[in-house]
Coordinates of C-alpha atoms and ligand atoms in Angstrom, one line a residue:
M1 CA -11.1 24.6 -23.6
A2 CA -9.5 21.2 -24.0
V3 CA -5.7 20.8 -24.2
C4 CA -5.5 17.6 -26.0
S5 CA -2.5 18.7 -27.9
A6 CA -0.6 18.2 -24.6
Y7 CA -0.8 14.5 -25.2
T8 CA 1.6 12.8 -27.5
T9 CA 0.9 9.3 -28.9
Q10 CA 4.0 8.3 -26.9
S11 CA 2.1 9.1 -23.7
L12 CA -0.8 6.9 -24.6
H13 CA -1.4 3.2 -24.6
S14 CA -1.2 1.8 -28.2
T15 CA -4.9 1.1 -28.2
C16 CA -5.9 4.6 -27.4
S17 CA -6.8 7.7 -29.5
I18 CA -7.4 11.3 -28.4
S19 CA -10.2 13.7 -29.4
T20 CA -11.6 16.9 -28.2
P21 CA -15.1 16.5 -26.6
A22 CA -17.5 15.4 -29.3
K23 CA -19.9 12.6 -29.8
T24 CA -17.6 9.6 -29.7
H25 CA -19.1 6.3 -30.8
L26 CA -18.3 3.6 -28.2
G27 CA -18.2 0.2 -29.6
F28 CA -18.4 -3.0 -27.5
H29 CA -14.6 -3.2 -27.1
Q30 CA -14.1 0.4 -26.5
K31 CA -13.7 2.5 -23.3
Q32 CA -13.9 6.2 -22.9
V33 CA -11.9 8.1 -20.4
V34 CA -12.6 11.7 -19.7
F35 CA -9.3 13.2 -18.7
Y36 CA -8.7 16.5 -17.0
R37 CA -5.3 18.1 -17.5
R38 CA -4.3 20.1 -14.5
S39 CA -2.2 23.2 -14.6
S40 CA 0.8 23.0 -12.3
K41 CA 1.3 26.3 -10.5
R42 CA 4.1 26.5 -8.1
G43 CA 2.8 27.6 -4.7
G44 CA -0.8 27.4 -5.9
S45 CA -3.6 25.1 -5.3
G46 CA -3.8 23.4 -8.8
S47 CA -6.8 23.6 -11.0
S48 CA -8.3 21.6 -13.8
S49 CA -8.7 22.5 -17.4
G50 CA -9.9 20.2 -20.2
P51 CA -11.5 17.7 -20.8
C52 CA -9.9 15.6 -23.5
V53 CA -11.7 12.4 -24.5
I54 CA -9.4 9.5 -24.8
T55 CA -10.8 6.3 -26.3
C56 CA -9.1 3.0 -25.8
S57 CA -9.7 -0.6 -26.9
A58 CA -10.3 -2.9 -24.0
G59 CA -7.3 -5.1 -24.4
D60 CA -6.2 -7.9 -22.1
S61 CA -3.3 -5.9 -20.7
Q62 CA -5.2 -4.0 -18.1
T63 CA -3.5 -2.8 -14.9
V64 CA -4.2 -4.5 -11.6
V65 CA -4.6 -1.8 -8.9
I66 CA -3.5 -2.3 -5.3
G67 CA -4.1 0.2 -2.5
L68 CA -1.9 0.5 0.5
A69 CA -3.0 2.9 3.3
A70 CA -1.1 4.0 6.4
D71 CA -0.1 7.1 8.2
S72 CA 3.2 8.7 7.5
G73 CA 6.2 6.8 9.0
C74 CA 4.3 3.6 9.4
G75 CA 6.4 1.4 7.1
K76 CA 4.8 1.9 3.6
S77 CA 8.1 2.3 1.8
T78 CA 9.6 -0.8 3.6
F79 CA 6.5 -2.8 2.6
M80 CA 6.8 -1.5 -1.0
R81 CA 10.4 -2.7 -1.2
R82 CA 9.4 -6.1 0.0
L83 CA 6.5 -6.2 -2.5
T84 CA 8.5 -5.1 -5.6
S85 CA 11.2 -7.6 -4.7
V86 CA 8.6 -10.5 -4.9
F87 CA 8.0 -9.5 -8.5
G88 CA 11.8 -9.2 -9.2
G89 CA 13.8 -6.3 -10.3
A90 CA 14.7 -3.1 -8.5
A91 CA 12.2 -0.3 -8.1
E92 CA 13.6 3.1 -9.1
P93 CA 12.4 6.7 -9.6
P94 CA 11.4 7.6 -13.3
K95 CA 14.6 7.9 -15.3
G96 CA 15.7 11.4 -16.1
G97 CA 12.7 12.8 -14.3
N98 CA 12.2 15.1 -11.3
P99 CA 14.8 14.0 -8.7
D100 CA 12.2 14.6 -6.0
S101 CA 9.6 12.3 -7.6
N102 CA 7.8 10.1 -5.2
T103 CA 7.2 7.4 -7.8
L104 CA 9.0 4.0 -8.0
I105 CA 9.0 1.9 -11.2
S106 CA 10.1 -1.7 -11.7
D107 CA 9.5 -4.1 -14.5
M108 CA 6.1 -5.2 -13.2
T109 CA 5.1 -2.5 -10.8
T110 CA 4.6 1.2 -10.6
V111 CA 4.2 2.6 -7.1
I112 CA 2.6 6.1 -6.9
C113 CA 2.4 8.1 -3.7
L114 CA -1.0 9.7 -3.1
D115 CA 0.8 12.7 -1.6
D116 CA 1.0 13.8 -5.2
Y117 CA -2.7 14.5 -5.1
H118 CA -2.4 17.2 -2.4
S119 CA -4.3 20.1 -3.8
L120 CA -2.9 22.5 -1.3
D121 CA 0.9 22.9 -1.0
R122 CA 2.6 23.4 2.4
T123 CA 1.9 27.2 2.4
G124 CA -1.6 26.7 1.2
R125 CA -2.3 24.2 4.0
K126 CA -0.8 26.6 6.6
E127 CA -2.9 29.5 5.3
K128 CA -6.1 27.5 5.4
G129 CA -5.2 25.8 8.7
V130 CA -5.7 22.3 7.4
T131 CA -3.4 19.2 7.6
A132 CA -2.4 17.0 4.7
L133 CA -4.7 14.4 6.1
D134 CA -7.8 16.6 5.7
P135 CA -9.7 15.7 2.5
R136 CA -9.9 19.4 1.7
A137 CA -6.1 19.4 1.1
N138 CA -6.4 16.6 -1.5
D139 CA -7.9 16.4 -5.0
F140 CA -9.9 13.2 -5.1
D141 CA -11.5 13.9 -8.4
L142 CA -8.1 14.0 -10.1
M143 CA -7.0 10.9 -8.2
Y144 CA -10.0 9.0 -9.3
E145 CA -9.8 10.1 -13.0
Q146 CA -6.1 9.3 -13.2
V147 CA -6.2 5.9 -11.4
K148 CA -9.2 5.0 -13.6
A149 CA -7.3 6.1 -16.7
I150 CA -4.2 4.0 -15.8
K151 CA -6.4 1.0 -15.0
S152 CA -7.9 1.3 -18.4
G153 CA -4.5 1.4 -20.1
V154 CA -4.1 5.1 -20.5
A155 CA -1.0 7.1 -19.5
V156 CA -1.5 10.2 -17.4
D157 CA 0.4 13.3 -16.4
K158 CA 0.4 13.0 -12.7
P159 CA 1.2 15.9 -10.5
I160 CA 4.2 15.7 -8.1
Y161 CA 4.1 16.9 -4.5
N162 CA 7.7 17.9 -3.6
H163 CA 8.4 17.0 0.0
V164 CA 11.7 18.9 -0.2
T165 CA 10.2 22.2 -1.2
G166 CA 6.6 21.7 -0.1
L167 CA 5.4 22.8 -3.5
L168 CA 3.4 21.2 -6.3
D169 CA 5.9 20.5 -9.1
P170 CA 5.1 20.1 -12.9
P171 CA 3.6 16.7 -13.6
E172 CA 5.4 13.4 -14.6
L173 CA 4.2 10.9 -17.1
I174 CA 2.9 7.6 -15.7
K175 CA 2.4 4.8 -18.2
P176 CA 0.1 1.9 -17.3
P177 CA 2.1 -0.8 -15.6
K178 CA 1.1 -4.4 -15.0
I179 CA 0.5 -3.6 -11.4
L180 CA -0.2 -0.1 -10.0
V181 CA 0.2 0.4 -6.3
I182 CA -1.3 3.6 -4.9
E183 CA 0.2 4.1 -1.5
G184 CA -0.5 6.9 1.0
L185 CA -2.9 8.4 3.4
H186 CA -6.2 8.0 1.5
P187 CA -6.3 5.1 -1.1
M188 CA -9.7 3.9 0.4
F189 CA -11.2 7.2 1.4
D190 CA -13.1 8.1 -1.8
E191 CA -15.6 5.5 -2.8
R192 CA -14.9 5.9 -6.5
V193 CA -11.1 5.2 -6.0
R194 CA -11.9 2.4 -3.6
D195 CA -14.0 0.7 -6.2
L196 CA -11.0 0.7 -8.6
L197 CA -8.9 -1.4 -6.2
D198 CA -8.4 -5.1 -6.9
F199 CA -6.9 -5.5 -3.4
S200 CA -6.4 -3.2 -0.5
I201 CA -4.1 -3.2 2.6
Y202 CA -4.1 -1.1 5.7
L203 CA -1.0 -0.9 8.0
D204 CA -2.4 -0.3 11.4
I205 CA 0.4 0.8 13.7
S206 CA -0.6 1.4 17.3
N207 CA 0.3 4.8 18.8
E208 CA 3.0 3.4 21.1
V209 CA 4.8 1.7 18.2
K210 CA 4.3 4.6 15.8
F211 CA 5.9 6.9 18.3
A212 CA 8.9 4.5 18.8
W213 CA 9.4 4.3 15.0
K214 CA 9.1 8.0 14.5
I215 CA 11.7 8.7 17.3
Q216 CA 14.1 6.2 15.7
R217 CA 13.8 7.8 12.2
D218 CA 13.1 11.5 12.9
M219 CA 15.5 11.9 15.8
A220 CA 18.3 9.7 14.5
E221 CA 18.1 10.5 10.8
R222 CA 16.4 13.9 10.5
G223 CA 17.6 15.6 13.7
H224 CA 14.1 16.4 15.1
S225 CA 13.6 16.8 18.9
L226 CA 11.6 14.4 21.0
E227 CA 9.2 17.2 21.8
S228 CA 8.6 18.2 18.1
I229 CA 7.9 14.5 17.2
R230 CA 5.4 14.3 20.1
A231 CA 3.8 17.6 19.0
S232 CA 3.6 16.5 15.4
I233 CA 1.9 13.2 16.3
E234 CA -0.6 15.0 18.6
A235 CA -1.4 17.7 16.0
R236 CA -2.2 15.0 13.3
K237 CA -4.2 12.8 15.7
P238 CA -7.7 14.3 15.2
D239 CA -7.5 14.2 11.4
F240 CA -5.8 10.7 11.6
D241 CA -8.8 9.5 13.6
A242 CA -11.3 11.2 11.4
Y243 CA -10.0 10.4 7.9
I244 CA -7.2 7.8 7.9
D245 CA -8.0 5.2 10.5
P246 CA -11.6 4.5 9.4
Q247 CA -10.3 3.2 6.0
K248 CA -9.2 0.0 7.7
K249 CA -12.7 -1.3 7.7
Y250 CA -12.6 -1.5 3.9
A251 CA -9.2 -3.2 3.7
D252 CA -8.9 -6.8 2.4
A253 CA -5.9 -7.3 4.6
V254 CA -4.8 -5.4 7.7
I255 CA -1.4 -5.7 9.3
E256 CA -1.9 -4.5 12.9
V257 CA 1.3 -3.8 14.9
L258 CA 1.0 -3.7 18.7
P259 CA 3.3 -3.8 21.8
T260 CA 4.2 -7.4 22.9
Q261 CA 2.1 -9.2 25.4
L262 CA 5.0 -11.5 26.3
I263 CA 6.7 -8.9 28.5
P264 CA 4.5 -7.6 31.3
D265 CA 4.1 -3.8 31.0
D266 CA 6.6 -3.5 28.2
N267 CA 7.3 0.1 27.3
E268 CA 10.4 -0.3 25.1
G269 CA 8.4 -1.1 22.0
K270 CA 11.1 -3.3 20.5
V271 CA 9.3 -6.6 20.7
L272 CA 6.1 -6.6 18.7
R273 CA 2.8 -8.4 18.5
V274 CA 1.7 -8.4 14.9
R275 CA -1.7 -9.5 13.5
L276 CA -2.5 -10.3 9.9
I277 CA -6.2 -9.8 9.5
M278 CA -7.5 -11.3 6.3
K279 CA -11.0 -10.8 5.0
E280 CA -12.9 -13.9 3.9
G281 CA -14.6 -14.1 0.6
V282 CA -12.4 -11.7 -1.4
K283 CA -12.1 -12.7 -5.0
H284 CA -8.7 -14.2 -5.9
F285 CA -7.5 -14.1 -2.3
S286 CA -7.6 -17.1 0.1
P287 CA -6.4 -16.4 3.6
V288 CA -3.2 -18.0 5.0
Y289 CA -3.7 -20.5 7.8
L290 CA -1.7 -22.3 10.5
F291 CA -2.0 -26.1 10.7
D292 CA -5.7 -26.4 10.1
E293 CA -8.0 -24.0 8.2
G294 CA -10.8 -22.6 10.3
S295 CA -9.5 -24.0 13.7
T296 CA -8.3 -21.9 16.6
I297 CA -4.7 -22.6 17.4
S298 CA -2.1 -21.3 19.8
W299 CA 1.5 -22.4 19.0
I300 CA 4.8 -21.8 20.7
P301 CA 7.3 -23.1 18.2
C302 CA 10.4 -22.5 20.4
G303 CA 12.4 -25.6 21.3
R304 CA 14.4 -28.0 19.2
K305 CA 13.7 -26.5 15.8
L306 CA 13.5 -22.8 16.5
T307 CA 15.9 -20.9 18.7
C308 CA 14.1 -18.3 20.9
S309 CA 15.7 -16.1 23.5
Y310 CA 13.6 -14.2 26.0
P311 CA 10.6 -13.5 25.7
G312 CA 10.1 -16.2 23.1
I313 CA 7.7 -16.4 20.2
K314 CA 4.0 -17.2 20.2
F315 CA 1.7 -17.7 17.2
H316 CA -2.1 -17.6 17.3
Y317 CA -4.5 -18.4 14.4
G318 CA -8.3 -18.5 14.2
P319 CA -11.5 -17.1 12.7
D320 CA -12.9 -13.8 14.0
T321 CA -15.0 -10.8 12.9
Y322 CA -13.6 -7.4 12.1
F323 CA -15.9 -4.4 11.5
G324 CA -18.7 -6.9 10.9
N325 CA -16.8 -8.9 8.3
E326 CA -15.7 -12.5 8.7
V327 CA -11.9 -12.7 8.9
S328 CA -9.1 -15.1 9.7
I329 CA -6.4 -13.7 11.9
L330 CA -2.8 -15.0 12.1
E331 CA -0.8 -13.5 14.9
M332 CA 2.9 -13.6 15.8
D333 CA 4.2 -12.1 19.1
G334 CA 8.0 -12.0 19.6
Q335 CA 11.0 -12.1 17.4
F336 CA 13.3 -14.5 15.6
D337 CA 16.8 -15.1 16.7
R338 CA 17.9 -16.9 13.6
L339 CA 16.2 -16.1 10.3
D340 CA 17.3 -19.3 8.5
E341 CA 15.2 -21.2 11.1
L342 CA 12.1 -19.4 9.8
I343 CA 11.7 -22.3 7.4
Y344 CA 10.3 -24.3 10.3
V345 CA 7.5 -21.8 10.8
E346 CA 7.0 -21.5 7.0
S347 CA 6.5 -25.3 6.7
H348 CA 3.5 -25.1 9.1
L349 CA 1.7 -22.3 7.2
S350 CA -0.6 -23.0 4.3
N351 CA -2.0 -20.9 1.4
I352 CA 1.1 -18.7 1.4
S353 CA 1.2 -18.7 -2.4
T354 CA 4.8 -19.6 -2.7
R355 CA 6.3 -20.9 -5.9
F356 CA 8.7 -23.2 -4.1
Y357 CA 9.3 -24.6 -0.6
G358 CA 11.1 -22.0 1.4
E359 CA 10.3 -18.9 -0.7
V360 CA 9.1 -16.9 2.3
T361 CA 12.3 -17.7 4.2
Q362 CA 14.4 -16.9 1.1
Q363 CA 12.7 -13.4 0.7
M364 CA 13.2 -12.7 4.4
L365 CA 16.9 -13.6 4.3
K366 CA 17.4 -11.6 1.2
H367 CA 16.1 -8.5 3.0
A368 CA 17.4 -9.3 6.5
D369 CA 18.6 -5.6 6.8
F370 CA 15.1 -4.2 6.3
P371 CA 13.3 -3.0 9.4
G372 CA 11.0 -5.7 10.9
S373 CA 12.8 -8.6 9.3
N374 CA 13.1 -10.4 12.7
N375 CA 9.4 -10.2 13.5
G376 CA 5.8 -10.5 12.3
T377 CA 5.9 -7.2 10.4
G378 CA 8.5 -8.5 7.9
L379 CA 7.0 -12.0 7.8
F380 CA 3.4 -10.8 7.1
Q381 CA 4.5 -8.1 4.6
T382 CA 6.4 -10.8 2.7
I383 CA 3.4 -13.1 2.8
V384 CA 1.0 -10.3 1.6
G385 CA 3.5 -9.6 -1.2
L386 CA 3.3 -13.3 -2.3
K387 CA -0.6 -13.2 -2.1
I388 CA -0.6 -10.1 -4.3
R389 CA 1.6 -11.9 -6.9
D390 CA -0.9 -14.8 -6.8
L391 CA -3.9 -12.4 -7.1
Y392 CA -2.3 -10.7 -10.1
E393 CA -1.7 -14.1 -11.8
Q394 CA -5.2 -15.2 -11.1
I395 CA -6.7 -11.9 -12.5
T396 CA -4.5 -11.9 -15.6
S397 CA -5.1 -15.6 -16.3
S398 CA -8.9 -15.2 -16.0
K399 CA -8.7 -12.2 -18.4
T400 CA -6.7 -14.3 -20.9
A401 CA -9.4 -17.0 -20.6
A402 CA -12.2 -14.5 -21.1
P403 CA -10.9 -11.4 -23.0
L404 CA -14.3 -9.8 -23.5
E405 CA -15.4 -10.0 -19.9
A406 CA -16.2 -6.5 -18.4
T407 CA -13.6 -5.2 -16.0
K408 CA -14.3 -3.7 -12.6
A409 CA -13.5 -0.2 -13.9
Ligands
LIG1 N1 8.6 -3.2 10.6 C1 9.4 -2.2 11.2 N2 10.0 -2.5 12.3 C2 10.7 -1.5 12.9 N3 10.8 -0.2 12.5 C3 10.2 0.1 11.3 C4 9.4 -0.9 10.6 N4 8.9 -0.4 9.5 C5 9.3 0.9 9.5 N5 10.0 1.2 10.6 C6 10.6 2.4 11.0 O1 9.8 3.5 10.6 C7 10.5 4.3 9.7 C8 9.5 4.7 8.5 O2 9.4 3.6 7.7 P1 9.0 3.8 6.2 O3 9.9 4.8 5.5 O4 9.0 2.5 5.5 O5 7.6 4.4 6.4 P2 6.6 5.3 5.4 O6 5.2 5.0 5.8 O7 7.0 5.0 4.0 O8 7.0 6.8 5.8 P3 6.7 8.2 5.1 O9 5.3 8.1 4.6 O10 6.9 9.2 6.2 O11 7.7 8.3 4.0 C9 11.7 3.6 9.3 O12 12.8 4.5 9.1 C10 12.0 2.7 10.4 O13 12.8 3.3 11.4
LIG2 O1 1.3 12.9 5.9 C1 2.1 13.1 5.0 C2 2.2 12.0 4.0 O2 3.5 11.6 3.7 C3 2.9 14.3 4.9 O3 3.0 14.9 6.1 C4 2.2 15.2 3.8 O4 2.4 14.6 2.6 C5 2.9 16.6 3.8 O5 4.2 16.5 3.6 P1 5.3 17.6 4.0 O6 5.3 17.4 5.5 O7 6.6 17.2 3.4 O8 4.8 18.9 3.6

């Protein structure tokens, strides 16, 4: 039985109307979204009831959807803070909502965490002997239906996975934003969800670096022991390798974080070698390049214009292949001593989609206190943020130019 009464007009885009399942005539400008309402049972596994049929006019205010995949503790939140800052305005949890909400809303963007689509809560996973990375612990049907609905301009009641209690909390209302970011373990796992993405990013943190970051956060801030951190990484590894890591082959951009090659046998993990792998031929995305597009270039910028202490800084740029796709790779090994001198590096990069000379440096200086601001992680996250702004502007301007053009969804 449908529960359409659960929707108020307030929860819907102004171009939408609700009906119980019946023969709905779909005109040329209309879209139909079948929407399942999920009951939210504490401690349960969540189930679907419905459907309601929501019919919306295809306006020009459709949501651009970005996917960001990474394992837990790999810098997604830091990246999101850099991205939302590029669009201006602070990102905050929904006002007056669940204090344990995982959602962040700013003027332009809404970031939802895909942990909210866990179909099994903490107890449920323990009973079934599965990790949160296992597809069986996640509701991909609901994820697909809700991302599709938001992309089509329809608000949804999204569940909340409460990381404090380990339970599935009652849902929260998500209205269609200009840009929706779905971040978490599986944004590119399900083909249907993948096809809804206008751009996708994978943060590929090598095991050594992941371990160093986890120790820093979970030991210093959360009081975990070294052994428990090691055990947790080991326990997740088989499912990480099976379900999370393979998504990187679908990503339009990958930020790969590796130990430095500038210090022989380095095992401190403080100096990083970071590679920005950019797929060629992606609509509305032209890869960044160093000096000369398509050439292969090694560059050590240290000297008169860039202060570098040991072990220095080395850039590399060139074409390559990645999982059978043509890509451009920009690499930075080492770290900056003085962030204001980054302008020297910025002036040698092209296609960075800045609005004014020095915008990358300005963004990096603004968030100098974020992790990774002195190395390639911060630099490449900032550049990808600018590329997403550019992609959004291109998509929306092409929609304004051709309002009746069919959308990807
Ligand atoms: N670029 C970086 N350089 C150094 N350390 C970093 C970097 N990014 C993240 N970290 C470290 O990793 C920790 C986790 O980062 P963050 O909270 O951004 O990751 P996350 O993927 O959102 O984690 P979770 O999914 O567990 O919430 C940070 O507290 C920080 O210690
Ligand atoms: O991989 C994760 C993504 O953040 C978490 O481990 C998963 O969401 C389960 O969370 P919790 O450990 O709080 O029950």
